Short mmCIF file of C-alpha atoms in Angstrom, two decimals:
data_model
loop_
_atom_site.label_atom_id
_atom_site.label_comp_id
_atom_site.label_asym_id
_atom_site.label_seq_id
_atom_site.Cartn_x
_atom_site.Cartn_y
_atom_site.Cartn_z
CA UNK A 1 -24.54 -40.59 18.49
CA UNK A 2 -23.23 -38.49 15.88
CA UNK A 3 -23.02 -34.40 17.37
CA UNK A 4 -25.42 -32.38 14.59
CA UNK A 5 -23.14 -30.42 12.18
CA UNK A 6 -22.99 -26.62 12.21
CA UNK A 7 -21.38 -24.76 9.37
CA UNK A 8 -20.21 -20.64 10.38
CA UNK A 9 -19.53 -18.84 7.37
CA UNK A 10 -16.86 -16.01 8.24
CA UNK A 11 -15.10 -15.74 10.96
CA UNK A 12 -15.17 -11.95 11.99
CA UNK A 13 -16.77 -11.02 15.28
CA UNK A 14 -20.34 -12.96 15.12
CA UNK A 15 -18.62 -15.90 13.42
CA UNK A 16 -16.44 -16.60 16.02
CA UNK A 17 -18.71 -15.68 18.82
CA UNK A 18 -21.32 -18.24 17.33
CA UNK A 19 -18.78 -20.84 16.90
CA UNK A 20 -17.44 -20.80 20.50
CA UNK A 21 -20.93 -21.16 21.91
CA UNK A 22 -21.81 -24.06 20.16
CA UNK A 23 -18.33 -26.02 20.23
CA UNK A 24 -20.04 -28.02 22.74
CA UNK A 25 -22.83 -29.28 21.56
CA UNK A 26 -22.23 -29.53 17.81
CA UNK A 27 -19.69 -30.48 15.21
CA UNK A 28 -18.83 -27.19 14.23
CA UNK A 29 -16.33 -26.11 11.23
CA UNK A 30 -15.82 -22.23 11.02
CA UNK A 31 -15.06 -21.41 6.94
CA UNK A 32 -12.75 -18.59 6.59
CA UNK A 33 -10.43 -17.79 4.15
CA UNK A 34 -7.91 -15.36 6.33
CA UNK A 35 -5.36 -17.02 8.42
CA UNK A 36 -5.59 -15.13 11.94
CA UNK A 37 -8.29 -13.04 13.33
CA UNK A 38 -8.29 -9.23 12.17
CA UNK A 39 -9.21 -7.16 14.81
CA UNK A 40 -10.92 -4.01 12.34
CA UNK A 41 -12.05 -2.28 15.69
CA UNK A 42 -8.41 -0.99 16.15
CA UNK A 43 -7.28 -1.05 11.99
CA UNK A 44 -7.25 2.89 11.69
CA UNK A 45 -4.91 3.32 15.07
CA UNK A 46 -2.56 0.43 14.21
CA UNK A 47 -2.28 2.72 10.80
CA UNK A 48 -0.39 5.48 12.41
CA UNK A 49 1.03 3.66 15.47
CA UNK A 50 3.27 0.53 14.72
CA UNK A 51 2.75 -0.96 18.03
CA UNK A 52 -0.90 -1.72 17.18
CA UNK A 53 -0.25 -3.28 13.78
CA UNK A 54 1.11 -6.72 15.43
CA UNK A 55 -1.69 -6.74 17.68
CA UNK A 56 -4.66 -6.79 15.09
CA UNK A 57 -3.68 -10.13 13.61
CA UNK A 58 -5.06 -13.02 16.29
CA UNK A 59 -4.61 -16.69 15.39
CA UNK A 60 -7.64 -19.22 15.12
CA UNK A 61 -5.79 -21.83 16.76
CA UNK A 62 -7.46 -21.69 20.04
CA UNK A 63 -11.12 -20.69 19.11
CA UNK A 64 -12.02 -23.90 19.38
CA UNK A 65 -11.61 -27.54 21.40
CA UNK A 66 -14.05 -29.95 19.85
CA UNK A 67 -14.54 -28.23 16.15
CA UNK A 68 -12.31 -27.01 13.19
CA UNK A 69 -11.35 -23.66 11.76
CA UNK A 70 -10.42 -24.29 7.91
CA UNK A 71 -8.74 -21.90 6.15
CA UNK A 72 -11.53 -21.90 2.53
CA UNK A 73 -13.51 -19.79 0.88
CA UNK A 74 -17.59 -20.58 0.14
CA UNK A 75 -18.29 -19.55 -2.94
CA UNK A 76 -21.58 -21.49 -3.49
CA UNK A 77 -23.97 -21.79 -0.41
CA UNK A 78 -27.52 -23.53 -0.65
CA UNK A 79 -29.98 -24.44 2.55
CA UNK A 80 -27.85 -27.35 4.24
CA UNK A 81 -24.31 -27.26 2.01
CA UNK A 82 -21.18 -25.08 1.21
CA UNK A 83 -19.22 -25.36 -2.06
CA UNK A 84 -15.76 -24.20 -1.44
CA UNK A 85 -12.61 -22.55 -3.43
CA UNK A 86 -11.17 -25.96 -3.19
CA UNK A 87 -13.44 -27.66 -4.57
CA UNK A 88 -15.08 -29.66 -1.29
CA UNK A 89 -18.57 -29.63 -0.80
CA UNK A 90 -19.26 -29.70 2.91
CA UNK A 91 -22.93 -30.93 4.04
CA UNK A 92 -24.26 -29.20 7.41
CA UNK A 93 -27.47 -29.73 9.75
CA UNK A 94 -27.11 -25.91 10.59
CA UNK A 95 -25.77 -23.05 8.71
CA UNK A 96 -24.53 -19.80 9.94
CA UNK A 97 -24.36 -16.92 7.75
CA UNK A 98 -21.14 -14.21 9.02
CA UNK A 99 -19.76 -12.81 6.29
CA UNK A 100 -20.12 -9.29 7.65
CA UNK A 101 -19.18 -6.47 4.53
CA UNK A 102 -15.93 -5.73 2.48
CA UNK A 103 -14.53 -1.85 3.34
CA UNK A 104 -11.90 -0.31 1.54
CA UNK A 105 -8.56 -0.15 3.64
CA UNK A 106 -7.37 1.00 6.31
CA UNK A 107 -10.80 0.51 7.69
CA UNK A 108 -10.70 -3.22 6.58
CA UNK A 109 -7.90 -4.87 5.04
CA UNK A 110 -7.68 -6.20 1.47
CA UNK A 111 -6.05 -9.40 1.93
CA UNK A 112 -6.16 -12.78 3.85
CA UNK A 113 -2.83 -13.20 5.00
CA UNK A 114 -0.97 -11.73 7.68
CA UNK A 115 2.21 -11.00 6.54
CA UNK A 116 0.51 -8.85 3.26
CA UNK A 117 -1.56 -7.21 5.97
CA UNK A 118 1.22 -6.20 8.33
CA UNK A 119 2.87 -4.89 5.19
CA UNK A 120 0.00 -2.99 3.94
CA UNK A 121 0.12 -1.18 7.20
CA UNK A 122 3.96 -0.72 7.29
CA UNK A 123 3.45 1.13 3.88
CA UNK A 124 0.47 3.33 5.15
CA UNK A 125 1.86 4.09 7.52
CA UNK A 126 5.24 5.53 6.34
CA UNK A 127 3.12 7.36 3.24
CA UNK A 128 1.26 9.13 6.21
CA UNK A 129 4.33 10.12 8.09
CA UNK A 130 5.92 11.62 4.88
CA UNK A 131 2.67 13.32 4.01
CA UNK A 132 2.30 17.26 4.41
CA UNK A 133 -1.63 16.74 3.25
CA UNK A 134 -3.82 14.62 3.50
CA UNK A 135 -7.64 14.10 1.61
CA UNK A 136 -10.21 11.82 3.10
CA UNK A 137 -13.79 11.35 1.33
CA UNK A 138 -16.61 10.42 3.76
CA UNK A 139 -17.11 12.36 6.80
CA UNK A 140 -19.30 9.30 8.41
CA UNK A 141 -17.56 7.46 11.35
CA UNK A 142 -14.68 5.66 9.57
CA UNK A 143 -13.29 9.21 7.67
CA UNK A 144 -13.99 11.30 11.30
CA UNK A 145 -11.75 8.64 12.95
CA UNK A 146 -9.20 8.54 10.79
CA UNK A 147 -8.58 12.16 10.37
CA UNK A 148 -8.54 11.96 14.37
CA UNK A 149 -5.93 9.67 14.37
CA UNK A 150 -3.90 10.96 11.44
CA UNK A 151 -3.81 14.82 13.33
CA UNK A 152 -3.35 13.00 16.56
CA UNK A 153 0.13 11.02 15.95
CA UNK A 154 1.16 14.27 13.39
CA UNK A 155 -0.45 17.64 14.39
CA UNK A 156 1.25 19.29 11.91
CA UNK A 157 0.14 17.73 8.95
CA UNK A 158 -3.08 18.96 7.06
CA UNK A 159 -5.75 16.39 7.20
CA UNK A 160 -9.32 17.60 4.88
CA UNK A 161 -12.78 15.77 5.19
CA UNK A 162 -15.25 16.30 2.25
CA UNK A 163 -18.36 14.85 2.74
CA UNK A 164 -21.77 15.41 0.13
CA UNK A 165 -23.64 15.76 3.48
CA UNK A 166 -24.24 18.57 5.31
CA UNK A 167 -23.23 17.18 9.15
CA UNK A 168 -20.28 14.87 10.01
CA UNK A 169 -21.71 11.61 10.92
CA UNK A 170 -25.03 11.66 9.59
CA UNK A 171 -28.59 11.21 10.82
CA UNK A 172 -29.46 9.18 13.85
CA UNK A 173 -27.63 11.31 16.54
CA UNK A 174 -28.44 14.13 18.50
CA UNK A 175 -27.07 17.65 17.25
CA UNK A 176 -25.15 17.90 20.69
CA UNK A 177 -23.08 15.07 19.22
CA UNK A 178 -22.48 16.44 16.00
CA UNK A 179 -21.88 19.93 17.59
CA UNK A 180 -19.18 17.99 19.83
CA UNK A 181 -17.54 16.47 17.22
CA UNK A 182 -17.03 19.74 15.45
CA UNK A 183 -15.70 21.39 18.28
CA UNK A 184 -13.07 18.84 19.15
CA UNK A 185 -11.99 18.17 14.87
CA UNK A 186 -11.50 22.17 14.74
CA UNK A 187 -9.66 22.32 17.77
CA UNK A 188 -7.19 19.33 16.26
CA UNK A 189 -6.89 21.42 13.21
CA UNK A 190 -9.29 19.22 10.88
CA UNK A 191 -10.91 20.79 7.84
CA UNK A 192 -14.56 19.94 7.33
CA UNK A 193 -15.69 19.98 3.74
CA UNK A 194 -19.53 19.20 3.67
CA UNK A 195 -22.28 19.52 1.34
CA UNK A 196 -20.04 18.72 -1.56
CA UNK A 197 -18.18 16.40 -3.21
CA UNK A 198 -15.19 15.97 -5.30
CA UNK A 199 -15.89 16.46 -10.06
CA UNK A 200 -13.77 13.16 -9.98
CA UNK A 201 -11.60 10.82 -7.85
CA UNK A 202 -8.30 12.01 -7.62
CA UNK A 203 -5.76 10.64 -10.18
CA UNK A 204 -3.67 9.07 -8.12
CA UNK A 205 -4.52 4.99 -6.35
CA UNK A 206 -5.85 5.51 -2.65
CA UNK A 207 -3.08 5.54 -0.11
CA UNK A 208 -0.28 6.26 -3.18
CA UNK A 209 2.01 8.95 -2.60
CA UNK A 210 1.57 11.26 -5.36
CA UNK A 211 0.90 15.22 -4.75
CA UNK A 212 -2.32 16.04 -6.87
CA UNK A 213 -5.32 18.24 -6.99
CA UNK A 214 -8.93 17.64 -6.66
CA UNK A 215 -12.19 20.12 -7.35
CA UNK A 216 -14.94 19.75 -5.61
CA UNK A 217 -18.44 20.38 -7.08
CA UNK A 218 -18.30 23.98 -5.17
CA UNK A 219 -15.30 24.83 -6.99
CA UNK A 220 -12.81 24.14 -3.85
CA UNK A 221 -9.12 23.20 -5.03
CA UNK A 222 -8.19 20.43 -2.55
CA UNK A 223 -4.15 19.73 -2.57
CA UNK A 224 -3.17 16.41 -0.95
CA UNK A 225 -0.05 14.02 -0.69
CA UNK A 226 -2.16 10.98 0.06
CA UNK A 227 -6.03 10.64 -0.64
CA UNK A 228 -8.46 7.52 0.90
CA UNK A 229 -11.83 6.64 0.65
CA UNK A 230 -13.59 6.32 3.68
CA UNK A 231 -17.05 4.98 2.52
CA UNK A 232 -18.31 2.07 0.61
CA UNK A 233 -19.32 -0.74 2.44
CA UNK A 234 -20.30 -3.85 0.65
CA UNK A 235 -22.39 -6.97 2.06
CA UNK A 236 -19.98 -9.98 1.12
CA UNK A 237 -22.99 -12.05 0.18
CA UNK A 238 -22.61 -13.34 -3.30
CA UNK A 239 -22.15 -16.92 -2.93
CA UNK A 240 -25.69 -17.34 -1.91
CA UNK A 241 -27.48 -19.31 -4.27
CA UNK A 242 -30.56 -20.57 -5.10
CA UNK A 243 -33.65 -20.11 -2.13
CA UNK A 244 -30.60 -18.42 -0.22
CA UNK A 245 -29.87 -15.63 -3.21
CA UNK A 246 -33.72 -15.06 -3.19
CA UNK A 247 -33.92 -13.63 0.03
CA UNK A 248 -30.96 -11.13 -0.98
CA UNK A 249 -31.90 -7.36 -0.85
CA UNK A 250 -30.48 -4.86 -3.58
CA UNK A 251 -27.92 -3.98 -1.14
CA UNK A 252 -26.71 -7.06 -0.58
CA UNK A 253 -27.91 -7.76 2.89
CA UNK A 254 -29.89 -10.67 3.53
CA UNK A 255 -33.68 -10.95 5.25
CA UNK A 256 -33.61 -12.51 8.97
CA UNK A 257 -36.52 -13.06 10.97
CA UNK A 258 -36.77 -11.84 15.17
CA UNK A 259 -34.92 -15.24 15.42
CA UNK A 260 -32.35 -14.18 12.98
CA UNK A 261 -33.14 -17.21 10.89
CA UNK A 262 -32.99 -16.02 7.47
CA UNK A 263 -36.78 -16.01 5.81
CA UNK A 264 -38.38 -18.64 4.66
CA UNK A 265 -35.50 -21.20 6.27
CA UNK A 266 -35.67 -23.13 9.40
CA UNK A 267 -32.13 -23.96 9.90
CA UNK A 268 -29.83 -21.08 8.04
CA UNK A 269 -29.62 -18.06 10.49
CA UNK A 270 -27.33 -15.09 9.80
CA UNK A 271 -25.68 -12.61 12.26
CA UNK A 272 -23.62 -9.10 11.63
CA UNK A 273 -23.12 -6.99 8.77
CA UNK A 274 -25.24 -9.30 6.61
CA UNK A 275 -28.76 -9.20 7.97
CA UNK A 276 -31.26 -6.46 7.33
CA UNK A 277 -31.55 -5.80 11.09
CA UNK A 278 -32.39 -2.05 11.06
CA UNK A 279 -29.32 -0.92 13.07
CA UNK A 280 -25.81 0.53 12.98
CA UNK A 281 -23.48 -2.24 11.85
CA UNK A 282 -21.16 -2.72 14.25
CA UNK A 283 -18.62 -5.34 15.74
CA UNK A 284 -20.41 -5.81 19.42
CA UNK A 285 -23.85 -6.05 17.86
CA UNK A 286 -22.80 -8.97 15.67
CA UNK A 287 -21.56 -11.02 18.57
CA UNK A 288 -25.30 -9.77 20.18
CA UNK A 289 -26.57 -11.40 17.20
CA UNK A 290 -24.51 -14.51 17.07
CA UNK A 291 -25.55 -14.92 21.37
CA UNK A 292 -28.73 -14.98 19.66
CA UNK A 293 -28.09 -17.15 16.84
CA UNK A 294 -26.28 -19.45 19.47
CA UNK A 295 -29.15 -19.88 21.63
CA UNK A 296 -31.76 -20.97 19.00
CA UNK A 297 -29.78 -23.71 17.48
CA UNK A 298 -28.73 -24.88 20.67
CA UNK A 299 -32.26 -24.97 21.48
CA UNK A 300 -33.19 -27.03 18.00
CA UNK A 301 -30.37 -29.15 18.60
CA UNK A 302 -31.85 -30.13 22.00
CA UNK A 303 -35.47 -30.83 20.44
CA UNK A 304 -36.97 -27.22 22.03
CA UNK A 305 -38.24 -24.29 20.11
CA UNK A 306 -36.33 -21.32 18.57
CA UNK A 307 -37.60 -18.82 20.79
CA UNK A 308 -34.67 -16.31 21.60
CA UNK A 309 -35.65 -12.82 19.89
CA UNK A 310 -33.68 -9.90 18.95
CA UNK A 311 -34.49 -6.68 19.43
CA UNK A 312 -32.67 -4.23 17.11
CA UNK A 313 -30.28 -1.55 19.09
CA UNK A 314 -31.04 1.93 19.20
CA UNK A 315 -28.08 3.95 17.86
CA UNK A 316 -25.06 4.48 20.05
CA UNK A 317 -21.95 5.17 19.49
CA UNK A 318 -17.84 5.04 20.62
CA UNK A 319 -16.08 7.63 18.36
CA UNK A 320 -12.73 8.07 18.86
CA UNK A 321 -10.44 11.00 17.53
CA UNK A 322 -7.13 9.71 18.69
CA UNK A 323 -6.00 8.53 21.87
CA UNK A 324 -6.87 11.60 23.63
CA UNK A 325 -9.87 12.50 22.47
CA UNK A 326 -13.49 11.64 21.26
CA UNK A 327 -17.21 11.45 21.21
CA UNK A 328 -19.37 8.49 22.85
CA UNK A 329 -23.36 8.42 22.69
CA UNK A 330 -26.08 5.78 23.89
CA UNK A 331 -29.89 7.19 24.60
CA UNK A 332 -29.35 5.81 28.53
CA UNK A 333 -26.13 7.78 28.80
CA UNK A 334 -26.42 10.73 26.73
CA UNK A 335 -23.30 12.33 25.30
CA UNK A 336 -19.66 10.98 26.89
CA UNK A 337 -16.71 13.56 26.57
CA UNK A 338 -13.38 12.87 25.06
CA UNK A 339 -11.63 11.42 28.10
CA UNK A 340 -14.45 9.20 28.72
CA UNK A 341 -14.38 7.84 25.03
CA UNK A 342 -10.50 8.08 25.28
CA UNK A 343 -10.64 5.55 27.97
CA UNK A 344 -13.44 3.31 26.99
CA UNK A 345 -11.35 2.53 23.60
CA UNK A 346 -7.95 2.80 25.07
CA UNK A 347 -7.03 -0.85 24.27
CA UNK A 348 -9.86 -1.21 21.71
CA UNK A 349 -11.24 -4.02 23.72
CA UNK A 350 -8.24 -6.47 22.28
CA UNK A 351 -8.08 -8.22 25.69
CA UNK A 352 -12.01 -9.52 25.12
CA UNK A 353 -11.03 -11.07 22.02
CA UNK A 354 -7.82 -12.63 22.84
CA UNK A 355 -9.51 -14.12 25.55
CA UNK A 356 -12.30 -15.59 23.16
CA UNK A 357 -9.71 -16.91 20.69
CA UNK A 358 -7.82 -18.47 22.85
CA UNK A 359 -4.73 -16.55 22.43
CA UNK A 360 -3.29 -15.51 25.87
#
């Protein structure tokens, strides 16, 4: 008897987690149109140290043993089929929805192949080490990393955070954390501009070297060599279509139920970035998702109930500001110091993942 067909659709962190649980019991093909693994937990380090940048880039190869990885994009997804950039329309009994969002770089990269990526990063990377200043918009966790791990790997060089809000990070954390954070970005010599933000977007293309000036709406002149934008996250979700493109919000994201099915379908579930869980978005809750995910179509596929649930994860997080420093939170911890967080990210978890995709 013919194995019931499961379609994942992107293969970041809960796409390939989802995938490798069900290899077993399904005939599973895993659409995604980048050819290796990018491993975005560890993007903004690999942008000032070299040594990271060939690690990021994982192949596909050996995700799976019974099912297929093939290199496509969906652009037209209804309940039960995917239209791809080629042309082929693929038919599945299950559909996984893992698209995650779209972030502008170094957070994310821009491209789907790995030699462009590994030069993207080359180029960042020698731009930053020329740089005497540097301007990063968006003080959330992406833009307090970054200026971590620019000070970190050059001490010297002038790294400015302007943010419209008043607190680095934003709501949902304890003031001890913000307080920490502080603390450790004044001691590395980072300047904090909050509760403003810039008349207009610097002149110059984000990561171009090109000296300019920016204003900011309190009338602060901001020099830099190099600007980025740290913010902007956007749900990759518009290839849904028809009963699929209903249940899109405004922001993209699409509505699950406790199973993570997406409403109003029995056999389309969705997992990461995408869904309207009310949570941080982050890498280890997708694959907490896709375990999810995984269970419930196993269980349909075996003639049982959908009954695994998921509970949405208080906020917690693993902030690092360089390899020596940091700020971890979780409600059943409390607040971690920098040489805790230091050594909980030291290899950004890039054993875990090599392990999953079968690459050691």
């Amino acid at each position: 008897m013919t194995n019931p067909s499961v379609i994942i659709v992107g293969g970041g962190y809960g796409g390939i987690t989802v995938a490798k649980a069900l290899d077993e019991v399904a005939d599973v093909t895993l659409i995604e149109p980048r050819d290796a693994f990018v491993h975005n937990v560890a993007t903004l380090r690999a942008v000032v140290d070299p040594a990271w940048a060939g690690q990021l880039f994982i192949p596909y190869d050996g995700l799976l043993t019974r099912g297929r990885v093939r290199r496509d994009r969906a652009v037209e997804v209804h309940p039960g089929s995917v239209r791809l950039a080629s042309g082929d329309v693929l038919q599945a009994d299950y559909l996984v929805l893992a698209t995650g969002t779209a972030y502008p770089f170094p957070a994310k990269l821009d491209s789907d192949d790995r030699a462009t990526g590994a030069r993207r990063f080359a180029e960042a990377y020698k731009t930053l080490a020329a740089a005497d200043r540097v301007l990063l918009l968006g003080a959330g966790p992406v833009g307090l990393e970054f200026a971590g791990e620019i000070k970190a790997a050059w001490p010297g060089t002038a790294v400015t955070v302007v943010d419209p809000a008043d607190e680095p990070l934003g709501p949902g954390f304890p003031a001890e954390v913000r307080a920490e954070l502080r603390r450790q970005l004044a001691e590395l010599g980072v300047d904090l501009v909050l509760g403003t933000s810039l008349r207009e977007l610097p002149p110059t293309e984000p990561g171009a070297a090109a000296e300019f000036t920016a204003t900011t709406l309190s009338g602060v002149d901001i020099t830099a060599d190099v600007w980025f934008p740290c913010y902007g996250a956007v749900t990759a979700s518009a290839y849904l279509a028809g009963e699929l493109a209903a249940v899109r919000r405004p922001n993209g994201q699409v509505a699950v139920t406790p199973q993570l099915r997406v409403t109003g379908q029995e056999t389309v579930f969705a997992v990461g970035d995408i869904t309207d869980v009310p949570e941080l978005k982050m890498a280890r809750l997708a694959q907490f998702h896709a375990a999810v995910v995984a269970d419930n179509i196993r269980a349909l596929i075996e003639g049982r109930e959908a009954t695994a649930v998921y509970e949405p994860t208080p906020d917690a997080i693993v902030l690092p500001l360089g390899p020596h420093g940091g700020v971890s939170y979780a409600p059943e911890a409390g607040l971690l110091d920098a040489a805790t967080t230091a050594h909980i990210k030291k290899t950004f978890y890039i054993e875990r993942y090599r392990e999953l995709l079968g690459a050691d």
